[in-house]
Tab-separated table of C-alpha atoms and ligand atoms in Angstrom:
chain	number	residue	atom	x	y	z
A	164	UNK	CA	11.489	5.656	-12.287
A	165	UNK	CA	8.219	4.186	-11.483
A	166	UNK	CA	6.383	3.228	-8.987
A	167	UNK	CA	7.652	-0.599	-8.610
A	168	UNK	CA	10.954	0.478	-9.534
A	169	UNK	CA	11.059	3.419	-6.373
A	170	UNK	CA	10.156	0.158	-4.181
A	171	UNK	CA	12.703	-2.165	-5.438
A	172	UNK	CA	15.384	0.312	-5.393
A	173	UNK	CA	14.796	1.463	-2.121
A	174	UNK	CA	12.508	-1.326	0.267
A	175	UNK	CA	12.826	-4.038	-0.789
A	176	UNK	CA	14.657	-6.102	1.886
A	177	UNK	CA	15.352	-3.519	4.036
A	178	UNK	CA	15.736	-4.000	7.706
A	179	UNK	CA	16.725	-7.407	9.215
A	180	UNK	CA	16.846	-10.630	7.451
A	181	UNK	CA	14.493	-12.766	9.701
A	182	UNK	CA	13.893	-16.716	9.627
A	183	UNK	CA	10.169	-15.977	10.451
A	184	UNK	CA	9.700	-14.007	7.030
A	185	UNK	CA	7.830	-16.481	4.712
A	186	UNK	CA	7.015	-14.010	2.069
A	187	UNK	CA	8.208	-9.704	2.334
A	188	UNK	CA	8.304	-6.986	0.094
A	189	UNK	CA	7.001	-8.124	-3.783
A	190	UNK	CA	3.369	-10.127	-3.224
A	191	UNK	CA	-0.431	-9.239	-2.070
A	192	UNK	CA	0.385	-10.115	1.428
A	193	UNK	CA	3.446	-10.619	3.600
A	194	UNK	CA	3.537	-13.462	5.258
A	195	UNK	CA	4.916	-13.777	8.704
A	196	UNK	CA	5.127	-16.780	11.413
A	197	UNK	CA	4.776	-15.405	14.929
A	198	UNK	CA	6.565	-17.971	17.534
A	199	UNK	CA	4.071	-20.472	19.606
A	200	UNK	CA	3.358	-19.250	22.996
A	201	UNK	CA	3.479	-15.630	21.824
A	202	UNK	CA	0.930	-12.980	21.302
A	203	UNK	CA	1.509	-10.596	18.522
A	204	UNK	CA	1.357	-6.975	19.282
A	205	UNK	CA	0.417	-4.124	16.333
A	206	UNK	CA	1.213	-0.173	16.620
A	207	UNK	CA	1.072	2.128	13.724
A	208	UNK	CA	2.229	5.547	13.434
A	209	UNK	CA	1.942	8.247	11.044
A	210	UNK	CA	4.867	11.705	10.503
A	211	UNK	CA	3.716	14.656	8.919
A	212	UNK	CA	5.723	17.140	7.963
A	213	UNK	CA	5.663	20.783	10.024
A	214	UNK	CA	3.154	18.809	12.403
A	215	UNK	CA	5.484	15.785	13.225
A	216	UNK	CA	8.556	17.358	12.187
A	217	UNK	CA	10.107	20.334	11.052
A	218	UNK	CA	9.831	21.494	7.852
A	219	UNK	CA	13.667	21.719	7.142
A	220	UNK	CA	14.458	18.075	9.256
A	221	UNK	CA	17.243	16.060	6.959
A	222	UNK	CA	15.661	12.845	5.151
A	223	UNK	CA	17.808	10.311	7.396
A	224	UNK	CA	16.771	11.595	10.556
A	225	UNK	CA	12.825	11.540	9.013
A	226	UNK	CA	13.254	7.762	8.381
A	227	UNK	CA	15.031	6.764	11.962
A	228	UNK	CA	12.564	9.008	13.411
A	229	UNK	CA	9.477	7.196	11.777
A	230	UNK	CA	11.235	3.543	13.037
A	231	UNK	CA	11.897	4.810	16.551
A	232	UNK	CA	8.058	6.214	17.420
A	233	UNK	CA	6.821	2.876	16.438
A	234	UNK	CA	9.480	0.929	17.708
A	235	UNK	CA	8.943	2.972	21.000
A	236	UNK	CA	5.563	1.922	21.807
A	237	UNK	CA	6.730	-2.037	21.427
A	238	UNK	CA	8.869	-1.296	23.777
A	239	UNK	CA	6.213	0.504	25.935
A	240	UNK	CA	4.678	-3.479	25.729
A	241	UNK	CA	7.708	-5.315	27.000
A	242	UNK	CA	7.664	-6.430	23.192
A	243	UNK	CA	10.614	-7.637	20.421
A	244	UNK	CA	9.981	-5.771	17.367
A	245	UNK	CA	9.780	-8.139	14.090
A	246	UNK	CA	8.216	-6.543	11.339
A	247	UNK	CA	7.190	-3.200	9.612
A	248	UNK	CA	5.575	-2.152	6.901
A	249	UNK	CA	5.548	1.239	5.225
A	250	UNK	CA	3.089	3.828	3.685
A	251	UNK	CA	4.324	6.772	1.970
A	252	UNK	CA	2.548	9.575	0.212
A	253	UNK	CA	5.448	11.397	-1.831
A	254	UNK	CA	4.832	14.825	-3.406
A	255	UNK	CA	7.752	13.722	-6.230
A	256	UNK	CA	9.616	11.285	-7.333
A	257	UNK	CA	13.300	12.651	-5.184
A	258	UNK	CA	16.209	10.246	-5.135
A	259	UNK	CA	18.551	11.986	-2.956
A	260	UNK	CA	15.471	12.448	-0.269
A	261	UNK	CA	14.488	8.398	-1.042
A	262	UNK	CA	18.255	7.454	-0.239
A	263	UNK	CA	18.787	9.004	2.949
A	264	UNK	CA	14.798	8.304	4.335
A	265	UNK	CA	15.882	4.898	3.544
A	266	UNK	CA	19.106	4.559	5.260
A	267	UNK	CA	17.902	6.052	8.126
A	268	UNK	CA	14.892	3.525	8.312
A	269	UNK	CA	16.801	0.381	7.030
A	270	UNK	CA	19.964	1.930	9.697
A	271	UNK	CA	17.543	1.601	12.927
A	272	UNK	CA	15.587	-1.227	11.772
A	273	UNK	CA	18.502	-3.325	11.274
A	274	UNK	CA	19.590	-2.443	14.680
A	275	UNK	CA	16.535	-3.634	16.664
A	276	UNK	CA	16.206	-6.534	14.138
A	277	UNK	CA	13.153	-5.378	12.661
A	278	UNK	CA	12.659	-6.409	8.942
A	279	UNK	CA	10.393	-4.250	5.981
A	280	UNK	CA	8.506	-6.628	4.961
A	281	UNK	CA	6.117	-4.381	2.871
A	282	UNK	CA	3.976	-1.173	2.743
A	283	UNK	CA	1.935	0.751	-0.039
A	284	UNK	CA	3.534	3.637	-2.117
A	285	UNK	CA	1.299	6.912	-3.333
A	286	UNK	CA	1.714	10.678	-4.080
A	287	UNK	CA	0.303	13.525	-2.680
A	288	UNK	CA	1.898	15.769	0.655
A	289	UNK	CA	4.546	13.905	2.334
A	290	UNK	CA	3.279	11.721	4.926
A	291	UNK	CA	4.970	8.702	6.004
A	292	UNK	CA	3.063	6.211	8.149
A	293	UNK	CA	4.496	3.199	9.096
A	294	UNK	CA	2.472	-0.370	11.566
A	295	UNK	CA	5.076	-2.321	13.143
A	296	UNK	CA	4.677	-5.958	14.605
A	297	UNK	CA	6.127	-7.398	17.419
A	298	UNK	CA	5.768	-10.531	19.618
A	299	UNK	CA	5.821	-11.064	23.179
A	300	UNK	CA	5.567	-14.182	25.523
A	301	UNK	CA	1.834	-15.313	26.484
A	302	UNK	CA	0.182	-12.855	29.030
A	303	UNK	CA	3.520	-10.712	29.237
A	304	UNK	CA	2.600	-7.750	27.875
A	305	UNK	CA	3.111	-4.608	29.521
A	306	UNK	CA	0.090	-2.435	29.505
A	307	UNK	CA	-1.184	0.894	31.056
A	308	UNK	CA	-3.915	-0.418	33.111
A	309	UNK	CA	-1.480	-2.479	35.626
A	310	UNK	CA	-0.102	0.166	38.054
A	311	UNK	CA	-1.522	-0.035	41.802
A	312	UNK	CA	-1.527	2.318	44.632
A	313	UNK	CA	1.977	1.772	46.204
A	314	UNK	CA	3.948	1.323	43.037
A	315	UNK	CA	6.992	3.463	42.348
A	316	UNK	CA	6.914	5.768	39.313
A	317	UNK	CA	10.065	5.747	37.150
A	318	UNK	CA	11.132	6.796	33.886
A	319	UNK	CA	14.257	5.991	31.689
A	320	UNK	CA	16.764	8.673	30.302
A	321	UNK	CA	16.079	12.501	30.357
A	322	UNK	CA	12.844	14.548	29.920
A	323	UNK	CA	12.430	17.734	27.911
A	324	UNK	CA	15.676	17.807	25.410
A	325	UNK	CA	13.409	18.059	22.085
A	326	UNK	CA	11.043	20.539	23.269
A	327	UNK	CA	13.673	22.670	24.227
A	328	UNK	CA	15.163	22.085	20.671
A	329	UNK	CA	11.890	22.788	19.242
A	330	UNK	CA	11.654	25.889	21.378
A	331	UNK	CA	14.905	26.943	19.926
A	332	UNK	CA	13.626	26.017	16.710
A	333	UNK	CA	10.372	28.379	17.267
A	334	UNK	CA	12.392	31.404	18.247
A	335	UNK	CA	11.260	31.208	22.018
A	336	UNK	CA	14.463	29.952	23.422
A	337	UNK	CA	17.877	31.393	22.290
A	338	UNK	CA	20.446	29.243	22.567
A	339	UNK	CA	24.391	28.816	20.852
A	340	UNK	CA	24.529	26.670	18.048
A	341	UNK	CA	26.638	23.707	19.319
A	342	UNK	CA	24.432	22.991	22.393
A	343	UNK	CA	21.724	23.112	20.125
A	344	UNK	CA	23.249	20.637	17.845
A	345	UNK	CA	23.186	18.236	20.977
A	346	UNK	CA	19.502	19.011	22.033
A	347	UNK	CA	18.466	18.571	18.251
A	348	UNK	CA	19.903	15.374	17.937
A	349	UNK	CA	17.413	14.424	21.127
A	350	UNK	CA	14.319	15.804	18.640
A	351	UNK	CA	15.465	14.014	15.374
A	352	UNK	CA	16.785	10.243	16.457
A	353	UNK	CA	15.093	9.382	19.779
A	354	UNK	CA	16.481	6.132	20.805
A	355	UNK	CA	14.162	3.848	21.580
A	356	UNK	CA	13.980	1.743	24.860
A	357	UNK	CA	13.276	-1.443	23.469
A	358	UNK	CA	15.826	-2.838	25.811
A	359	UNK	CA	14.571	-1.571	28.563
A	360	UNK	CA	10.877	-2.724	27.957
A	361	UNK	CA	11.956	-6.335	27.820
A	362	UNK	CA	14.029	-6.014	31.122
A	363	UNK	CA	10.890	-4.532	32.575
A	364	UNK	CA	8.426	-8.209	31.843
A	365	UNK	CA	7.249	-9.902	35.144
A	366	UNK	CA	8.679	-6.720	37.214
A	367	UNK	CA	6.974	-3.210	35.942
A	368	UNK	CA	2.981	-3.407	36.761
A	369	UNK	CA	2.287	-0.662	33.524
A	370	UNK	CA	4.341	1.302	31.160
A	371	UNK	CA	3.740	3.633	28.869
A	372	UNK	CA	6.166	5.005	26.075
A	373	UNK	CA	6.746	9.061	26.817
A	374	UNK	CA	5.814	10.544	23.132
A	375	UNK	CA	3.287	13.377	24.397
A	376	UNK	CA	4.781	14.798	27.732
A	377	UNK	CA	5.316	12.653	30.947
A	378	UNK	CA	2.583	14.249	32.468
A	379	UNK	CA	-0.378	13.418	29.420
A	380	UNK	CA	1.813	10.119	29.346
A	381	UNK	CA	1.361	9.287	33.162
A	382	UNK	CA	-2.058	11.178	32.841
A	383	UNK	CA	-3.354	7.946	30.428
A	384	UNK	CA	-1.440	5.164	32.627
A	385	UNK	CA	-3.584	7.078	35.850
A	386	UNK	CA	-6.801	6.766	33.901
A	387	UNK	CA	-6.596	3.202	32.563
A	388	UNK	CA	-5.507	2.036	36.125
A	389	UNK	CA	-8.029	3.864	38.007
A	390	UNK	CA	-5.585	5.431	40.532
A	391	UNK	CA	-3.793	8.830	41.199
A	392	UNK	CA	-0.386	9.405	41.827
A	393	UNK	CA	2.108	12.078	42.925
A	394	UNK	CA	5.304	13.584	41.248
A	395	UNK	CA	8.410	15.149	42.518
A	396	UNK	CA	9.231	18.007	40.369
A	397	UNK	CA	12.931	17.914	41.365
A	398	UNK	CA	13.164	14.360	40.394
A	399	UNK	CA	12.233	14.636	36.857
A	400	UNK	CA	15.773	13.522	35.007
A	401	UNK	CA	17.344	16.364	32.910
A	402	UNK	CA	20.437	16.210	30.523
A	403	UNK	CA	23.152	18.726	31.451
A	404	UNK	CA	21.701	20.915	28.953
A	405	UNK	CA	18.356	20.714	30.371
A	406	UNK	CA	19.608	21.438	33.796
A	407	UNK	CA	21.297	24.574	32.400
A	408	UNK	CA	18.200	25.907	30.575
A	409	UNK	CA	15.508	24.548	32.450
A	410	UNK	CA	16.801	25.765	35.966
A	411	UNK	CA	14.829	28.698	35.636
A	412	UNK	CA	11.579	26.708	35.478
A	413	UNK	CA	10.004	25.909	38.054
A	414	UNK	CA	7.456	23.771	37.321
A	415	UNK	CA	9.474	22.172	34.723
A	416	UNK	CA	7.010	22.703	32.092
A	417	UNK	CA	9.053	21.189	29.278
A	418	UNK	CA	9.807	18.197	31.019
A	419	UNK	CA	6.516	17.436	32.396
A	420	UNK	CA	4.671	18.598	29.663
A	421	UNK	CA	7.298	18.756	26.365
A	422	UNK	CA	6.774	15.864	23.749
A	423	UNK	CA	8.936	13.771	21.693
A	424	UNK	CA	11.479	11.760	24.374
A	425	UNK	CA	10.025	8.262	23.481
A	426	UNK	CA	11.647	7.677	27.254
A	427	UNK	CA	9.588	4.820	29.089
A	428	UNK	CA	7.516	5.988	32.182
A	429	UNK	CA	6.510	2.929	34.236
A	430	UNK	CA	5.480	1.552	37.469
A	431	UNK	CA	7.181	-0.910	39.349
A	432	UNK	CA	5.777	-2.481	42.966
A	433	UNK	CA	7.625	-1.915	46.340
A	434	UNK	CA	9.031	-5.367	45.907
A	435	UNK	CA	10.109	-5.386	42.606
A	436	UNK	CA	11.592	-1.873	42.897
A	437	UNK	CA	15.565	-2.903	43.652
A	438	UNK	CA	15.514	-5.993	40.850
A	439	UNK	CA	14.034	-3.214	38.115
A	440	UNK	CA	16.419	-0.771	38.926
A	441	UNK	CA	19.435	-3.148	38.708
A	442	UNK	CA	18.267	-4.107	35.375
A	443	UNK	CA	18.081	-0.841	33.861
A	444	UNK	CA	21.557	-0.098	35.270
A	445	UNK	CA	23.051	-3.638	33.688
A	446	UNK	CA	21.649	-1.654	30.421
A	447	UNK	CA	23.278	1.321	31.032
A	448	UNK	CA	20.355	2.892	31.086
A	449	UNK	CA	19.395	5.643	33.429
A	450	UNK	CA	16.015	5.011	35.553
A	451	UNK	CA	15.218	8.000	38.003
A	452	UNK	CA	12.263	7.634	40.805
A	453	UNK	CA	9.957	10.147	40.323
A	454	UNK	CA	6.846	9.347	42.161
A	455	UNK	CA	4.164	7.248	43.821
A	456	UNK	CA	0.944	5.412	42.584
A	457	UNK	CA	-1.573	6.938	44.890
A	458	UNK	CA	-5.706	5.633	45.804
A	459	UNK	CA	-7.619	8.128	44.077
A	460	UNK	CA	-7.136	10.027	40.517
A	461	UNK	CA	-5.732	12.939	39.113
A	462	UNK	CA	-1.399	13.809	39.027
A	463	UNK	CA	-0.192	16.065	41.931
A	464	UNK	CA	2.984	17.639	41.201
A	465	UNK	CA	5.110	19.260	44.035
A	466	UNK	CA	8.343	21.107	43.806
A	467	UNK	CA	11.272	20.302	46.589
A	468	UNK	CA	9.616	23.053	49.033
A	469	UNK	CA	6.622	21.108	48.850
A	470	UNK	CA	4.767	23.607	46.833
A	471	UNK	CA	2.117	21.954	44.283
A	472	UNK	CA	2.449	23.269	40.764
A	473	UNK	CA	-0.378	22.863	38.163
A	474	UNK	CA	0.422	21.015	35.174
A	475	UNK	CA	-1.065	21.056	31.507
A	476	UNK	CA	-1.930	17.591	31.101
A	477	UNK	CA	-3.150	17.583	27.795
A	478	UNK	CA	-0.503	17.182	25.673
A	479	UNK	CA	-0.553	17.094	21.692
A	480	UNK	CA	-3.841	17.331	20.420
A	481	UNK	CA	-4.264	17.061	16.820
A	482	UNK	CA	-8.079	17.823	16.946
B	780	LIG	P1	-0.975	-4.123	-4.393
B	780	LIG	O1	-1.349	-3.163	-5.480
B	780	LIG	O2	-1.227	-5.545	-4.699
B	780	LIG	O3	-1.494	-3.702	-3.051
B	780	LIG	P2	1.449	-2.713	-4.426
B	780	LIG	O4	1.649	-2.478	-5.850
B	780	LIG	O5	0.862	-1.627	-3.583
B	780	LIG	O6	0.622	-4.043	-4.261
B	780	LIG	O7	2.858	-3.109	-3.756
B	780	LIG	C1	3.677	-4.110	-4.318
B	780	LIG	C2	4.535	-4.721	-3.234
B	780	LIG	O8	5.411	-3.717	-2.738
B	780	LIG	C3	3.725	-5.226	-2.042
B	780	LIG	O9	4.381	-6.371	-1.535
B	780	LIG	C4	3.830	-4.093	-1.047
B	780	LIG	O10	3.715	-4.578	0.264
B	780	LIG	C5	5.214	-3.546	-1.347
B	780	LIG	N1	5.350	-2.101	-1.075
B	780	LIG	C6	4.684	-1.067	-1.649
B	780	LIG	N2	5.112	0.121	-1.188
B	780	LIG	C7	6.068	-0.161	-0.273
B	780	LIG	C8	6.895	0.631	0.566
B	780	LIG	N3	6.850	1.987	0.590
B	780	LIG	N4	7.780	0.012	1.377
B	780	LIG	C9	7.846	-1.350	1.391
B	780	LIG	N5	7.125	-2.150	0.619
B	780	LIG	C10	6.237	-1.566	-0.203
B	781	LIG	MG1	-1.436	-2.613	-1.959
């Protein structure tokens, strides 16, 4: 199969079908038509294997997992996610790998509407980078540097599932095989809020996508806005798993500090508060309180005795 042949068999018209697509998949250049009165937004995002994700992760959950990191941070802008393209450095030519990287791409793209509208094709160690495209209304954008002394701090869903499952994975954290089925499922298809970032327009003052840790998350929404802010350790939203194995933690390391929940963490004025919170719930989304913007800089994190606990704030570094 060549190289034009791997493309046509398995990109070519993937995702959505969208009006706006003048030209996808098959010349130089896409070309796209981005709605008057919007601004376009851009993200890219690159997977590599044993760095990104396991080494033994199943094809599928490779290609939803490439979609939903990307798709995550247009949602972190309040965005609606148009159009992707795809880069993919293959060791070898693999159809059964091809087929289910594809499905699981074409799977969530089609789901948030998103459609493949081209990409560039090499091979050498697997890496799979993929730029999405998204719109938003004039000025509507969501953006780290909004959040004010005052706000609330909230995030969506629960923290710390796929570091636990990675912890598992590493040997540091025993756990039985059908809980870690459910916690692995957390690491491999994150869902993205993109949802919830368009329900959060005109009512969240910043917002940030959770892909680090919450706390190196937070940590860059602090620093853009020039403020502070303080967290409640007992607040931070875990899954019943979680609770189970991260009751022993005081400082709830892996869900202040564990990355990989593509949850939204954002802040939301005193005002605004009650009309944000109903419109996560209308989404059936939960949205948990976890904090306060504060004057000043730097994340304080205290436990339900009051005690502060340090946090690593760092997060992933690749370098
Ligand atoms: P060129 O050499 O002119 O850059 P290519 O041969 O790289 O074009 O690609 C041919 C067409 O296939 C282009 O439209 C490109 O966007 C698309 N394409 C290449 N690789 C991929 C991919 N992995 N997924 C989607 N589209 C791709
Ligand atoms: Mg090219």
């Amino acid at each position: 199969m060549s190289e034009f042949e791997l493309i046509n068999q398995w990109f070519m018209g993937k995702g959505s079908k969208r009006p706006d697509v003048l030209t996808g998949v098959g010349d130089d250049c896409a070309i796209t038509r981005v709605e008057p009165g919007c601004d376009l937004v851009v993200s890219s995002d690159t997977l590599v294997e044993g760095v990104h994700f396991p080494v033994d992760t199943a094809p599928e959950a490779i290609g939803h997992k490439l979609m939903a990191v990307n798709l995550s941070d247009v949602a972190s802008m309040g965005a609606e996610p148009c159009w992707a393209n795809l880069c993919l450095t293959l060791p070898r030519m693999d159809s059964d790998w091809l087929a289910g990287f594809a499905r699981g791409l074409d799977g969530l793209a089609t789901e948030h509407q998103v459609s493949l509208i081209g990409g560039d094709t090499t091979r050498g160690p697997l890496t799979l980078s993929l730029t999405i495209q998204g719109q938003v209304p004039h000025g509507q954008a969501l953006m780290r540097s909004g959040a004010r002394p005052g706000d609330r701090i909230y995030v969506t869903g629960n923290l710390g599932d796929a570091a636990l499952a990675l912890a598992v994975i590493n040997g540091l954290v025993p756990m039985d095989p059908h809980t870690f089925d459910v916690v692995r499922e957390r690491l491999d298809r994150p869902q993205p809020r993109v949802a919830a970032g368009r329900a959060l327009r005109g009512l969240a003052s910043s917002c940030v996508d959770v892909s680090d840790g919450l706390a190196a998350d937070l940590g860059h929404v602090l620093d853009a806005s020039c403020v502070g802010a303080i967290i409640h350790l007992d607040a931070l939203p875990l899954s019943d798993v979680g609770a189970e194995y991260l009751a022993s933690d005081p400082g709830r390391a892996m869900a202040l500090s564990g990355g990989d929940d593509y949850e939204l963490c954002f802040t939301v004025p005193e005002a605004a508060a009650f009309e944000a919170e109903e419109a996560l719930t209308c989404l059936g989304l939960r949205c948990s309180w976890i904090g306060k913007v504060e004057a000043g800089s730097g994340l304080r994190c205290i436990d339900a005795s009051g005690k502060r606990h340090d946090v690593a704030q760092a997060g992933y570094e690749h370098f």
